[in-house]
Tab-separated table of C-alpha atoms in Angstrom:
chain	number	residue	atom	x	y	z
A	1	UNK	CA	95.340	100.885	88.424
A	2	UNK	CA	91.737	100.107	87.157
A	3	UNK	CA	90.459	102.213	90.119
A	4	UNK	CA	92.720	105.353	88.885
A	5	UNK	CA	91.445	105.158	85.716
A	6	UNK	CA	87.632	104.692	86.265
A	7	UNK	CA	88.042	107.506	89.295
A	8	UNK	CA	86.363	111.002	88.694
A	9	UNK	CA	86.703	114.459	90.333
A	10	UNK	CA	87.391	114.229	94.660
A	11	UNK	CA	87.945	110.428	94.475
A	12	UNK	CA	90.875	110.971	91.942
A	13	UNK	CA	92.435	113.310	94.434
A	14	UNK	CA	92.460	110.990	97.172
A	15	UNK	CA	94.312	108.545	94.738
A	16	UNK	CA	96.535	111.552	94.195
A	17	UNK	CA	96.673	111.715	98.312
A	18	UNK	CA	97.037	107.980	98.856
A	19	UNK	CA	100.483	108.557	96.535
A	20	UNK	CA	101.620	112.018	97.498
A	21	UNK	CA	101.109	113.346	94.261
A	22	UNK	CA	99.083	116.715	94.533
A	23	UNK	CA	96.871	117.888	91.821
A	24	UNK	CA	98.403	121.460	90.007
A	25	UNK	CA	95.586	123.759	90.755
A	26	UNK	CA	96.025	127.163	89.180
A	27	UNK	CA	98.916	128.748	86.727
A	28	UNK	CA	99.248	132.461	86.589
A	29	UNK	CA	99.480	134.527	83.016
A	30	UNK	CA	100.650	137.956	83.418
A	31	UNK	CA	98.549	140.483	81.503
A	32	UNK	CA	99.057	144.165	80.363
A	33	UNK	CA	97.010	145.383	83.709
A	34	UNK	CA	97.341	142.975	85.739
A	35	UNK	CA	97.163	138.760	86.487
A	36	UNK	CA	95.025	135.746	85.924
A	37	UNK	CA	94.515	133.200	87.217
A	38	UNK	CA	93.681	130.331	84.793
A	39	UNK	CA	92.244	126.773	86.299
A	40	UNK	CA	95.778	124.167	85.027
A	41	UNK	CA	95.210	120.231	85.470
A	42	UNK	CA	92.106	118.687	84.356
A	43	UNK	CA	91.265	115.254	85.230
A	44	UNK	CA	92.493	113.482	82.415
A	45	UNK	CA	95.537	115.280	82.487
A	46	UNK	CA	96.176	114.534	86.424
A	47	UNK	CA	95.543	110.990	86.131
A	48	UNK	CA	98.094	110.496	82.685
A	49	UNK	CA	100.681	112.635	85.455
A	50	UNK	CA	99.537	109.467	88.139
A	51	UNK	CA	100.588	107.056	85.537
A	52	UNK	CA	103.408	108.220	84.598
A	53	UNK	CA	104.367	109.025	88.136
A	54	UNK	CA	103.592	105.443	88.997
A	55	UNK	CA	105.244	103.667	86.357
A	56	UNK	CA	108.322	105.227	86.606
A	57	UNK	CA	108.482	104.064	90.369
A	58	UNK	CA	107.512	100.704	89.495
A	59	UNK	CA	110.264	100.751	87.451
A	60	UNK	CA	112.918	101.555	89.459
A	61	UNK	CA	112.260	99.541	92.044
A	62	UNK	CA	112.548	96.442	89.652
């Protein structure tokens, strides 16, 4: 877990990988004329997700 949390950028993907827990990439927000596309999960916010994702795993399996 000290490795997820001191990981950065392409490294904290392959955690993400190594877990099968892919990384949200883009949302959409519909607009009078049109769409846009608006960049979702930071890193911070992707790793919390691992955490959480991880934790509740460990827990069940207790």
């Amino acid at each position: 877990m000290e490795q997820i949390r001191k990981a950065k950028g392409i490294t904290l993907d392959k955690f993400g990988e190594l877990f099968l827990i892919t990384r949200k990439r883009y949302k959409v927000i519909p607009l009078l004329f049109g769409w846009k596309l608006v960049k979702e999960e930071t890193d911070e916010k992707y790793r919390m997700r691992m955490y959480q994702q991880i934790t509740s795993w460990r827990n069940s399996w207790r």
